[in-house]
Structure formats: C-alpha cells, structure tokens
mmCIF file of C-alpha atoms in Angstrom:
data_model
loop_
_atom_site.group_PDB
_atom_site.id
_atom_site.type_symbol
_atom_site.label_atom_id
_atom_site.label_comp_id
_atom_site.label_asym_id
_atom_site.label_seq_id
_atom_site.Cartn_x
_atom_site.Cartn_y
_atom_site.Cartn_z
ATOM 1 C CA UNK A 1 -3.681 -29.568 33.445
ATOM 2 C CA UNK A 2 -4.310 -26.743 31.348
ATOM 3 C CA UNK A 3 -0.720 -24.993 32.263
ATOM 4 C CA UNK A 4 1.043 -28.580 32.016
ATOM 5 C CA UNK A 5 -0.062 -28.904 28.240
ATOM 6 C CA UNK A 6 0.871 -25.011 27.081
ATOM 7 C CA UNK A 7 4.499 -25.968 28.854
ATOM 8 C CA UNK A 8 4.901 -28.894 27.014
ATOM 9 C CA UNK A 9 3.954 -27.710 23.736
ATOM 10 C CA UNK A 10 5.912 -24.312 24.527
ATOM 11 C CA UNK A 11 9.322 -26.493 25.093
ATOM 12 C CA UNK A 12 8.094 -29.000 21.769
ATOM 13 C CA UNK A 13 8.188 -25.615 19.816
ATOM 14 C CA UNK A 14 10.817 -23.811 21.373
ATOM 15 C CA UNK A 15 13.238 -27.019 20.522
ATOM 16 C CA UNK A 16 12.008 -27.413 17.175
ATOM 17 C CA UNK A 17 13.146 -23.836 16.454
ATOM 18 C CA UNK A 18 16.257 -24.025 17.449
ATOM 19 C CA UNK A 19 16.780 -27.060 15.429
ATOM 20 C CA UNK A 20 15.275 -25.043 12.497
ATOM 21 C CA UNK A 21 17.727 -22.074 13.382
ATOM 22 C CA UNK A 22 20.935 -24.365 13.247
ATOM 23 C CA UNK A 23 23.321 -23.388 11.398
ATOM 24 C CA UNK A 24 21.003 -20.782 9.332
ATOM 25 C CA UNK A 25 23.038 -17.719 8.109
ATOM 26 C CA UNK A 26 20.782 -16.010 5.173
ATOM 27 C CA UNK A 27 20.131 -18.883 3.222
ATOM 28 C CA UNK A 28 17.965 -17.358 0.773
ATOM 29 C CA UNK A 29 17.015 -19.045 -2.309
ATOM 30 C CA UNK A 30 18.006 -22.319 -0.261
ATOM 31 C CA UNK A 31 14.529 -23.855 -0.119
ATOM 32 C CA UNK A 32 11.536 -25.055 -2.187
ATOM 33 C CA UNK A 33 7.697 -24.889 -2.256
ATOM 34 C CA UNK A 34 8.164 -20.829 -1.506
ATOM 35 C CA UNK A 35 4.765 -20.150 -2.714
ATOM 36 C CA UNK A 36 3.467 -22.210 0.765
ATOM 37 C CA UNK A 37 4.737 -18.596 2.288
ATOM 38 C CA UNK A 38 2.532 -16.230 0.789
ATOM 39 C CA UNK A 39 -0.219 -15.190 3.159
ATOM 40 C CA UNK A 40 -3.637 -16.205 2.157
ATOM 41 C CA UNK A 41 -6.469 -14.212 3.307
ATOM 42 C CA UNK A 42 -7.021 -10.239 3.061
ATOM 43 C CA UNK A 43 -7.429 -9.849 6.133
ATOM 44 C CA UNK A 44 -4.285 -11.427 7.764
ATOM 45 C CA UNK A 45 -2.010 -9.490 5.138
ATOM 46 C CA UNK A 46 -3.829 -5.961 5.831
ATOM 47 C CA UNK A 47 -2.666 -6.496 9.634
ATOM 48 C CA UNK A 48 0.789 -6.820 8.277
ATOM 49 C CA UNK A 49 0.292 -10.908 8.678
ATOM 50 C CA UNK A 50 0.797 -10.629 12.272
ATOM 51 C CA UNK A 51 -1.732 -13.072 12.790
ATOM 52 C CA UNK A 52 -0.692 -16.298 14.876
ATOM 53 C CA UNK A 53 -2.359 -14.812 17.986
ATOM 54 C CA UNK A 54 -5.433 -13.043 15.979
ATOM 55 C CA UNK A 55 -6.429 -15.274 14.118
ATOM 56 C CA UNK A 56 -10.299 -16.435 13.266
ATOM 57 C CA UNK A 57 -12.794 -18.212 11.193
ATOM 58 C CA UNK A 58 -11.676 -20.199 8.019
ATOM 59 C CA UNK A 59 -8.614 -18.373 7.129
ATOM 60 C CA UNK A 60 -7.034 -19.552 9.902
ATOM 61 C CA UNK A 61 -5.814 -22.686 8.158
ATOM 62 C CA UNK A 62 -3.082 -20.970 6.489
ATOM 63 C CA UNK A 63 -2.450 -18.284 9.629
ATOM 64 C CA UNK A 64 -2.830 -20.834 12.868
ATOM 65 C CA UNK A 65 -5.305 -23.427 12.407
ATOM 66 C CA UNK A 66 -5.941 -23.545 16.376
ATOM 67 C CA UNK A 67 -8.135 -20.318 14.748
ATOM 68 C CA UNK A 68 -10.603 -22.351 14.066
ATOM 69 C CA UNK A 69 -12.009 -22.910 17.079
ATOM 70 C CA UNK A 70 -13.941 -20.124 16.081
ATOM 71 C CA UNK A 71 -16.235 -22.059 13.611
ATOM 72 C CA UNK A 72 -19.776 -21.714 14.682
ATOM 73 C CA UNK A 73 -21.391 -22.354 11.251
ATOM 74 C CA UNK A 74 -20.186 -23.711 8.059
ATOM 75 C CA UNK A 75 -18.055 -21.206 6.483
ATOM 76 C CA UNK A 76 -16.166 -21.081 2.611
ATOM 77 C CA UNK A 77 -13.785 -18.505 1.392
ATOM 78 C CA UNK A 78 -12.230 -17.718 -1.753
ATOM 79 C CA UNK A 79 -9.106 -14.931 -2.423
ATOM 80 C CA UNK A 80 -7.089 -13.506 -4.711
ATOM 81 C CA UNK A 81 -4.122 -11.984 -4.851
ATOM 82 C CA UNK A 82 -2.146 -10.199 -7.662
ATOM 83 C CA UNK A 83 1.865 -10.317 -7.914
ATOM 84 C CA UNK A 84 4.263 -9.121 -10.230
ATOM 85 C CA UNK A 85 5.165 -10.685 -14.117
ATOM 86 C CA UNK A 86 1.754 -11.507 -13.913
ATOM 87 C CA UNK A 87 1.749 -14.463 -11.125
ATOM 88 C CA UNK A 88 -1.818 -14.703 -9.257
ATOM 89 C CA UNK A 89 -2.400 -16.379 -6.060
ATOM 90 C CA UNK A 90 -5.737 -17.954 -5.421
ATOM 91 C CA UNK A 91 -6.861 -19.723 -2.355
ATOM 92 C CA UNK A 92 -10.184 -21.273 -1.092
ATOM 93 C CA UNK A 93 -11.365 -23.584 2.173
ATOM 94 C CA UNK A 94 -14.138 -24.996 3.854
ATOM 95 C CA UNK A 95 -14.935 -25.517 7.248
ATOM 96 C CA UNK A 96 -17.744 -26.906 10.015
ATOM 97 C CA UNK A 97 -18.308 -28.505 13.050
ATOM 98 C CA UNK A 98 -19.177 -32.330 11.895
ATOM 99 C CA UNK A 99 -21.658 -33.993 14.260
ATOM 100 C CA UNK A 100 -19.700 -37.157 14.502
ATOM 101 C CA UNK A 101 -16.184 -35.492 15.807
ATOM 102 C CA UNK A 102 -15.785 -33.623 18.170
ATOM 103 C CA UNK A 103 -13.843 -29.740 16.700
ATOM 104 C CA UNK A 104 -13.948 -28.307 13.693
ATOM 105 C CA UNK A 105 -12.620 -29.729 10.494
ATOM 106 C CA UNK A 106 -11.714 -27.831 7.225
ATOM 107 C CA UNK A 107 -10.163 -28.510 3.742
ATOM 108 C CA UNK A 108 -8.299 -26.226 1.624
ATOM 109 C CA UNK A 109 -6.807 -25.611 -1.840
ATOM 110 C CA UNK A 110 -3.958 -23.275 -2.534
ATOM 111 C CA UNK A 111 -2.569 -22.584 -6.329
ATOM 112 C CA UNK A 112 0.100 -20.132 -7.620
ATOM 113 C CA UNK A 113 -0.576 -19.693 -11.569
ATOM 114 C CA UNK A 114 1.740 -18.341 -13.951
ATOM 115 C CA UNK A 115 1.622 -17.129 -17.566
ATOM 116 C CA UNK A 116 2.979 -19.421 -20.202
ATOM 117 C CA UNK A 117 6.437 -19.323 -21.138
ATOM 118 C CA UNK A 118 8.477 -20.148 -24.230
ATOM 119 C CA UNK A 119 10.954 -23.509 -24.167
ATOM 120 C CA UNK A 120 14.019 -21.563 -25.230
ATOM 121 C CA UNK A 121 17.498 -23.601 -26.337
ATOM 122 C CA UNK A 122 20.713 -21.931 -26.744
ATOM 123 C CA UNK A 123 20.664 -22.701 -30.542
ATOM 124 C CA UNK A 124 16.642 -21.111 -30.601
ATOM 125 C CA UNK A 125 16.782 -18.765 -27.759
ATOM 126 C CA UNK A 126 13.887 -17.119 -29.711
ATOM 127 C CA UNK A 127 11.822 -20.608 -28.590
ATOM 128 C CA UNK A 128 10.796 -23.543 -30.364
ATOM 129 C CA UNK A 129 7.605 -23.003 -30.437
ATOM 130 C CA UNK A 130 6.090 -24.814 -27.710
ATOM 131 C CA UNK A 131 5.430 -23.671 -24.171
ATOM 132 C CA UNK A 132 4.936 -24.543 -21.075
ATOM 133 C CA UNK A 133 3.194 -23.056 -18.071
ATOM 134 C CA UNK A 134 4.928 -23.362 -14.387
ATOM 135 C CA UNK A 135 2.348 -23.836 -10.987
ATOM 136 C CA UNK A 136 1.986 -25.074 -7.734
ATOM 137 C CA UNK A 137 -0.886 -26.393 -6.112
ATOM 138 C CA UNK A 138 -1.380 -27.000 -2.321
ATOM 139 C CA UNK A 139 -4.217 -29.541 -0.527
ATOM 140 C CA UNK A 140 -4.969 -29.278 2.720
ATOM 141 C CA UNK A 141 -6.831 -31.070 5.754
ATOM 142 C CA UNK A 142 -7.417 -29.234 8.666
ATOM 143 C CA UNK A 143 -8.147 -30.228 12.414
ATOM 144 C CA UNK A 144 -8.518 -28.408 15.553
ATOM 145 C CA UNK A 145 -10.683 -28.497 18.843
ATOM 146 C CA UNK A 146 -10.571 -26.055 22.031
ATOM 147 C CA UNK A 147 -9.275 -28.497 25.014
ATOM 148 C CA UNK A 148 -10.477 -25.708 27.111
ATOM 149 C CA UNK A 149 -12.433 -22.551 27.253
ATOM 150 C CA UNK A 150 -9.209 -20.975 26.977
ATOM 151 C CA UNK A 151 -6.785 -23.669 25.189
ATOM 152 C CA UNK A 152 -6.752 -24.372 21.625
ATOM 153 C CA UNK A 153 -4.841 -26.729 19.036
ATOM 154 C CA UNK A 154 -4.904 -27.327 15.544
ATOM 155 C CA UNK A 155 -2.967 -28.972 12.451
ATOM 156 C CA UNK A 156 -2.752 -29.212 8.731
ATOM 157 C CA UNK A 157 -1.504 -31.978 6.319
ATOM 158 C CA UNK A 158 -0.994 -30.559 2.876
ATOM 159 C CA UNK A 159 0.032 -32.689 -0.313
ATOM 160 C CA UNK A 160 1.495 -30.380 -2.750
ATOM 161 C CA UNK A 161 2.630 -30.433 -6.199
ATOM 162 C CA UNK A 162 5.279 -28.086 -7.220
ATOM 163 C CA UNK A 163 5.795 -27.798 -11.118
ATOM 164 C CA UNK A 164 8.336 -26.139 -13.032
ATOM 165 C CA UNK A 165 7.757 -27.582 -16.435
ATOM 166 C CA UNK A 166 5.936 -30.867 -17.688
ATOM 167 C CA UNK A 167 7.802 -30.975 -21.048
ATOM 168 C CA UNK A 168 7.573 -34.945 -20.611
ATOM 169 C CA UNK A 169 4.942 -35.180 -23.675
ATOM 170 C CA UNK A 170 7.235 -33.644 -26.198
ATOM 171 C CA UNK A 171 8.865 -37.062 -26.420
ATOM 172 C CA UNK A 172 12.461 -35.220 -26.627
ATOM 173 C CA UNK A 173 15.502 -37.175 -24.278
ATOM 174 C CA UNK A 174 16.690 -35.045 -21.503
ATOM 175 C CA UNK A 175 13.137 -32.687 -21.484
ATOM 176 C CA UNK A 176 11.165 -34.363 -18.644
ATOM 177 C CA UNK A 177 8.104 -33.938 -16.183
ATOM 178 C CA UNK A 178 10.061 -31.421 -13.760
ATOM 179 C CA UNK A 179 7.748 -31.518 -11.004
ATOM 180 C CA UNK A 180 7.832 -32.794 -7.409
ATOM 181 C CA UNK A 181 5.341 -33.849 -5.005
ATOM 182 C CA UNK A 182 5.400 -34.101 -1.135
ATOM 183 C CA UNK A 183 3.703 -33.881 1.820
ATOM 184 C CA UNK A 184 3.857 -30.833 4.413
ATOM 185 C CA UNK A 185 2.590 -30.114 8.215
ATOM 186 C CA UNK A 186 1.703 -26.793 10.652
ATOM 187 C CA UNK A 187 0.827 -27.349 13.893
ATOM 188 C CA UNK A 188 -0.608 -24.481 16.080
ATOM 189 C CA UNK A 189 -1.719 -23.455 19.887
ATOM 190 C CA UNK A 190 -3.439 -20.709 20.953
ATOM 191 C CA UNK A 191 -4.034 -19.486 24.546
ATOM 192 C CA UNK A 192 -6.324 -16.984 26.164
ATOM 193 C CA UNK A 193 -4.334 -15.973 29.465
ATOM 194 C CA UNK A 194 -7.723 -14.364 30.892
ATOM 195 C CA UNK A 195 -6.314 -10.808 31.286
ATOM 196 C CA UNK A 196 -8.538 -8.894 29.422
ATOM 197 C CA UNK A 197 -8.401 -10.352 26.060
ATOM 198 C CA UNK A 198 -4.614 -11.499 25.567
ATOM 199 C CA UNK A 199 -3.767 -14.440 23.605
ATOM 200 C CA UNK A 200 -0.953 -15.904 22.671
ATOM 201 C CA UNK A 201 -0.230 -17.834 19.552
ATOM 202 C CA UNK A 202 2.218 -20.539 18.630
ATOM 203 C CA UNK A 203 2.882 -22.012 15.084
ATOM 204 C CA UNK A 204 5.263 -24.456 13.214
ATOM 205 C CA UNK A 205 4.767 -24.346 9.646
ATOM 206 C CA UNK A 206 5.453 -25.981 6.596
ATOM 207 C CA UNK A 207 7.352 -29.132 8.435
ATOM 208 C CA UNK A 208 7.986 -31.701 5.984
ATOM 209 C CA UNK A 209 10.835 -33.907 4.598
ATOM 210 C CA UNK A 210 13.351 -32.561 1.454
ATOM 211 C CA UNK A 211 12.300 -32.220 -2.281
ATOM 212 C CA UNK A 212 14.331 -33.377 -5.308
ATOM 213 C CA UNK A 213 14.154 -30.698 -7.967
ATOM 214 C CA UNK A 214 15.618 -32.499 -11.169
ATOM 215 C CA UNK A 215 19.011 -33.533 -8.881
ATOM 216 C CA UNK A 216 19.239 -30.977 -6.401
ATOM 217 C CA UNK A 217 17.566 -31.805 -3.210
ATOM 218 C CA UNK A 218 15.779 -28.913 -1.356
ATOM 219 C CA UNK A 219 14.144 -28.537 2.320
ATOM 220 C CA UNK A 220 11.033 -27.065 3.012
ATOM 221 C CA UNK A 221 10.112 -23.651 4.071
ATOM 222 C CA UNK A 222 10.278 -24.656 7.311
ATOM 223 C CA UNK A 223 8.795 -21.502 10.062
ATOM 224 C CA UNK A 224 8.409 -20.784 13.693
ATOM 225 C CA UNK A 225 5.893 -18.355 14.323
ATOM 226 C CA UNK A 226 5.533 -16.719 18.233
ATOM 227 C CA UNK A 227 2.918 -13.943 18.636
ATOM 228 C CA UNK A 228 0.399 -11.899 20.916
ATOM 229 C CA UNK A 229 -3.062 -9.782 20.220
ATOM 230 C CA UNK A 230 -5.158 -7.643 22.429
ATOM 231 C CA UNK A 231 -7.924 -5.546 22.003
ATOM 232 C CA UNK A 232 -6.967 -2.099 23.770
ATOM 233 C CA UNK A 233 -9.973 -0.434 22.943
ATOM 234 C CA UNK A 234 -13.376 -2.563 23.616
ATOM 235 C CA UNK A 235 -16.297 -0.860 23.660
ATOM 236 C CA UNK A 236 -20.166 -0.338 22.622
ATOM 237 C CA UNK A 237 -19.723 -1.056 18.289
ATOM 238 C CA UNK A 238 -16.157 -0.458 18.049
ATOM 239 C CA UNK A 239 -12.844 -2.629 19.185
ATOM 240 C CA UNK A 240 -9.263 -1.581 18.456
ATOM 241 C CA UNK A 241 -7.104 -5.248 17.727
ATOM 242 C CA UNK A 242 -3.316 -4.586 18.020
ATOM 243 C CA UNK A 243 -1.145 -7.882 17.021
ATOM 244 C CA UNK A 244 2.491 -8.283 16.712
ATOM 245 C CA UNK A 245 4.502 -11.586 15.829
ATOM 246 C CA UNK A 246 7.797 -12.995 15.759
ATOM 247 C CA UNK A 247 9.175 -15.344 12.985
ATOM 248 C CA UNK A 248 12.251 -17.563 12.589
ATOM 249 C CA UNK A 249 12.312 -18.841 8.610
ATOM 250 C CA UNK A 250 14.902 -21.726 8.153
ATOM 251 C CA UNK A 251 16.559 -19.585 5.553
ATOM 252 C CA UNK A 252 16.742 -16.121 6.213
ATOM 253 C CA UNK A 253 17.046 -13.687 9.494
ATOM 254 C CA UNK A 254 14.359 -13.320 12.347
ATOM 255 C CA UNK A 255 11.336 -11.240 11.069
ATOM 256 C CA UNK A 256 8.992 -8.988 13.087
ATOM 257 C CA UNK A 257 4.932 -8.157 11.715
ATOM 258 C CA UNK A 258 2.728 -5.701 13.433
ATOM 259 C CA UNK A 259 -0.500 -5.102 12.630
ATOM 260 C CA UNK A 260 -3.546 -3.782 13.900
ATOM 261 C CA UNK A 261 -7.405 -3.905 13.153
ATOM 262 C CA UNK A 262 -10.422 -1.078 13.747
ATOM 263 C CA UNK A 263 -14.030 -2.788 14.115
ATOM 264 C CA UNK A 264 -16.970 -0.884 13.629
ATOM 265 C CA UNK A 265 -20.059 -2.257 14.987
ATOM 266 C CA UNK A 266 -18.685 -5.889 13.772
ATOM 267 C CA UNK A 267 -19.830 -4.742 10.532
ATOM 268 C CA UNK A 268 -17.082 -2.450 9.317
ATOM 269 C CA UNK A 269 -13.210 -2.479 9.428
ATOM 270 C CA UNK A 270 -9.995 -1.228 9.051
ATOM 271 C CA UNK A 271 -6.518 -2.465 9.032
ATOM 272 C CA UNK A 272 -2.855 -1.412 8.775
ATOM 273 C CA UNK A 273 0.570 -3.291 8.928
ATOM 274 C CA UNK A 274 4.081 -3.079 9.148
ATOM 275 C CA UNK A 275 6.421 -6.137 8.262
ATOM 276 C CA UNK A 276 10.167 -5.388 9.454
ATOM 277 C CA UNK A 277 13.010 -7.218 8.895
ATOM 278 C CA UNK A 278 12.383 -7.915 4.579
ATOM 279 C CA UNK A 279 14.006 -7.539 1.366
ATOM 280 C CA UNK A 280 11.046 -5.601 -0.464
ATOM 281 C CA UNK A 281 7.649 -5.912 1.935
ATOM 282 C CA UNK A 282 7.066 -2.880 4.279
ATOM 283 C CA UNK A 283 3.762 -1.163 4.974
ATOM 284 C CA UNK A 284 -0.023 -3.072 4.562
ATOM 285 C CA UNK A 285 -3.627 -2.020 4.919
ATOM 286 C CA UNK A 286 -6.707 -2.998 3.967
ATOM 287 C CA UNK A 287 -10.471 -2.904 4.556
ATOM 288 C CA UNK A 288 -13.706 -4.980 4.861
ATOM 289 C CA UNK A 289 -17.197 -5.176 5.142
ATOM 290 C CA UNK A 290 -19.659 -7.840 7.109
ATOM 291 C CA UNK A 291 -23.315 -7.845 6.224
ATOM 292 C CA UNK A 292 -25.674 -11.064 6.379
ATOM 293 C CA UNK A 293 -27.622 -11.388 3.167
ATOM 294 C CA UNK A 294 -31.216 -13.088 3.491
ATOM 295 C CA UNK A 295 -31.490 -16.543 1.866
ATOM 296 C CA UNK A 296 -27.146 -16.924 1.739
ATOM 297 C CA UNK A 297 -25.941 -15.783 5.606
ATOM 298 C CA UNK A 298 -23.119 -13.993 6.222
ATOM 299 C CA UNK A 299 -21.126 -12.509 3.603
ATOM 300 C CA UNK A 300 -17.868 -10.473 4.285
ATOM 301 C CA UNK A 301 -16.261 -9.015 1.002
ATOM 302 C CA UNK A 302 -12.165 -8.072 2.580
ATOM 303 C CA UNK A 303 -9.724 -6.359 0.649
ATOM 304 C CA UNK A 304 -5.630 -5.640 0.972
ATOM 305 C CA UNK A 305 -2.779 -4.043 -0.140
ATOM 306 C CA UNK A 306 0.772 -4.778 0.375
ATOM 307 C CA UNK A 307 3.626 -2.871 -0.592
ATOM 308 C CA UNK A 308 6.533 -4.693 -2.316
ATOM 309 C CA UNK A 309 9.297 -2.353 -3.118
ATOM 310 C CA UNK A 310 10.155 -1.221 -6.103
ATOM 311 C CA UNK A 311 7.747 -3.771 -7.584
ATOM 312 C CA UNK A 312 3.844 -2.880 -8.243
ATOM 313 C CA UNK A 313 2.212 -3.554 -4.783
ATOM 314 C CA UNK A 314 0.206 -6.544 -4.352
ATOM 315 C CA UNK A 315 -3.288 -6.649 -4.258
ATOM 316 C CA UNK A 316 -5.800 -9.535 -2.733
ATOM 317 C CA UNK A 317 -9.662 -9.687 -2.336
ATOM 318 C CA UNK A 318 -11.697 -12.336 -0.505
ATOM 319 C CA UNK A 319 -15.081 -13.453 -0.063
ATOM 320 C CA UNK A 320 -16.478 -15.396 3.448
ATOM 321 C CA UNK A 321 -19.519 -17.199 3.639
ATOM 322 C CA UNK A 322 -21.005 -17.803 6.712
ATOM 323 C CA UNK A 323 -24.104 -20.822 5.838
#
C-alpha cells in the first residue's frame, strides 16, 4: 500500500513539473511574491538549503512540511535574516500534536520589511515629501501526519499580501493601494527507504493562481523540489548528515544545493553548503547550539551565513522552543 501511494504521488509530482518546466527558458524577473523563496530557518540555509529530504521540527513548514512529523512537543520559532539596502526577513511558527486530530498541525507568519522610501515624480524627483514603505507578509496553515512508520505527507495554505506602495490615502488620481493579495500551496512527501537512514524528499511549492500587479498579471513562484539525506557517520554523540537536492523554478534553470550537518552529542552542530547553479549565492555555513533550560524546555539558539556575491553576505539567527 505503502509503495502504491509513493508511486502515485511520485508520477502527481513528476507531471506537475513538467508542466511547470513548459516552455521555461530563463524567465527571470517573470514572477511575483519572490520573497515566498527566501529560505526561512538557520539551519536549512547553513546546509546550503538542501533540505527537502532533511528536514525536521517546526521549520519544516517552509522546507517540506511532511518534516513535521517530527513534532513530539509543542514547538515555536522565530528568525531573522539580514539582506542588502537594508531589507530584513523575519519568520515565526507554531506547531503541536492536537488531541482531537490525528498529525501535527502548525501556523506560520512570514514578512519581508523594507526601509521607507521617498514618492518621487519626474517634475520632484527630489520627492514630495511623503513616503511610503514596501512589504510582504505571508500566513500559513500547516498539516501533516506519518501514514506509516516510514511514509510521510504534509501541506501548507498561505494567504499573502504583497505591497508595493499604499499611496491610496493621499487622495491624489492615478496614486492607488498597489498591493495584491492571493492565496498559495506546497505540498510535500517524505520517505524512509529503510537502508540505513535514507530518505527521500518530494516538494511542490508555492502553487497558486496569477497576481495582477497594477495591470500586469504575474504567476507565482511556482518550484519542484527532489532530494535525498543520509547520515554516513552514526555513532556514540556524533552523526555526520550529508543532503543534496534538486530544483526546477518556473522561471529560471535547474538548480543543485548540497549541504551537510556535524552533530555533537545532539547538543552541538555544524553546517556547511554549497548552492550551484545561481546568479550571486555560492557557499553557506552556520552553527547551533541545543540545551534544555529548566522551567522553559528546549531551547536551540541556530545561526547562518550565506554568501551573496558581490553583495554583503546574508546573515540569519533563530530561536526553537521546545514546551
């Protein structure tokens, strides 16, 4: 039964990215909502975001939300991630095991935030004195329950708001609310194929319907993730995770993450990345720490860096709580 379900939901995904890769020839710049692409979690991105196959706990919503199969306890996280002309990246999610359903269900907020800008004219390209400040804002509700002791699936339904400029309130004709709002999907498997500790991962992310932006529709950031992860070393306190994964974007080329992940005695880690096949990203790492403070739980402080070309490299942090 088992085999029968990962077939089916192998061809479902396999057909859905071809018809994501028709007709695709480096359309960059050709879709909207981009900031629903930017990894959120310190750990993921220090592994290079290779993560569809590796992925646990509550960060999982954004990496493969079959992950979350790994909810024992209740569990919140908060990041936060630095990019360049001072754009920050914040993201934060819940999730438990309710008693009433059967799986584990999460929610999740993603923002991208932006320093204010000047409304410039051609006649006053000095401004006119008011300003406006562009954002986007994700919401999510996650699902997903193991089917088996090696068989997991998950989803996500995200409303999002995407907002360039709300210059409606300035009562001027032709300066309007430019802003859209829509709804977005991810679907993921995962699969433990019982030799040793391989797993496979399957994602479709960011499925949803076209955005108007002013008069110029736009698709989503429509991806097909494939991936694997293995421990090759597994023993007494420490555990060497090696991950790699295979992306098809609707509007760029195939991309290719590695990334792999030292653990010290569960408490202590290590991680490095390599992301081939992008403009500016290239070479991750990062670092964490998992202690359980009395009276709180488990708390696991994670930090990453990500090089981005000849721009400053990007920086995230991230705090888990484990209830």
């Amino acid at each position: 039964m088992t085999r029968k379900l990962l077939l089916g939901l192998l061809v479902v995904l396999v057909l859905t990215s071809q018809a994501l890769a028709t007709d695709v020839f480096e359309k960059v710049g050709t879709v909207g909502c981009q900031f629903l692409e930017i990894g959120a979690g310190p750990r993921g991105v220090g592994m290079g975001e290779a993560m569809v196959a590796a992925t646990e706990g509550v960060e999982s919503i954004y990496w493969n939300p079959a992950g979350l199969r790994s909810i024992v306890r209740p569990t919140a996280v908060f990041t936060y991630g630095t990019w360049p002309a001072g754009i920050s990246h914040q993201f934060a999610a819940y999730a438990m095991r309710p008693t009433f359903i059967r799986g584990v269900v999460a929610i999740s907020v993603t923002s991208l935030q932006m320093d204010a800008m000047r409304v410039r004219t051609p006649e006053t390209p000095g401004g006119v004195g008011v300003e406006f400040t562009p954002g986007d804002i994700a919401i999510g509700l996650s699902y997903a329950r193991e089917f088996t002791d090696k068989f997991a699936a998950g989803g996500t339904l995200k409303w999002l708001n995407s907002s360039l400029a709300d210059l409606s309130t300035l009562g001027v004709e032709g300066l309007e609310d430019y802003s859209v709002q829509s709804f977005v999907g991810d679907f993921g498997t995962l699969y433990n194929t019982g030799f040793r500790s391989l797993q496979i991962g399957l994602m479709i992310q960011n499925m949803g319907p076209e955005v108007t932006y002013i008069e110029e529709p736009v698709p989503m950031p429509s991806t097909f993730k494939f991936g694997v992860s293995m421990n090759v070393i597994e023993t007494p306190g420490q555990i060497v995770n090696v991950a790699a994964e295979f992306r098809h974007p609707s509007d760029t080329s195939e991309k290719m993450n590695v990334g792999a992940e030292y653990v010290l005695n569960d408490k202590y880690f290590l991680r490095a990345g390599y992301k081939m096949g992008y403009d500016e990203e290239s070479f991750t790492a990062g670092c964490g720490a998992r202690l359980t403070v009395g009276g709180l739980g488990r708390l696991a402080v994670d930090y990453s860096y990500a090089a981005f070309g000849y721009f400053p490299g990007i920086h995230r942090g991230g705090v888990t709580v484990e209830f």
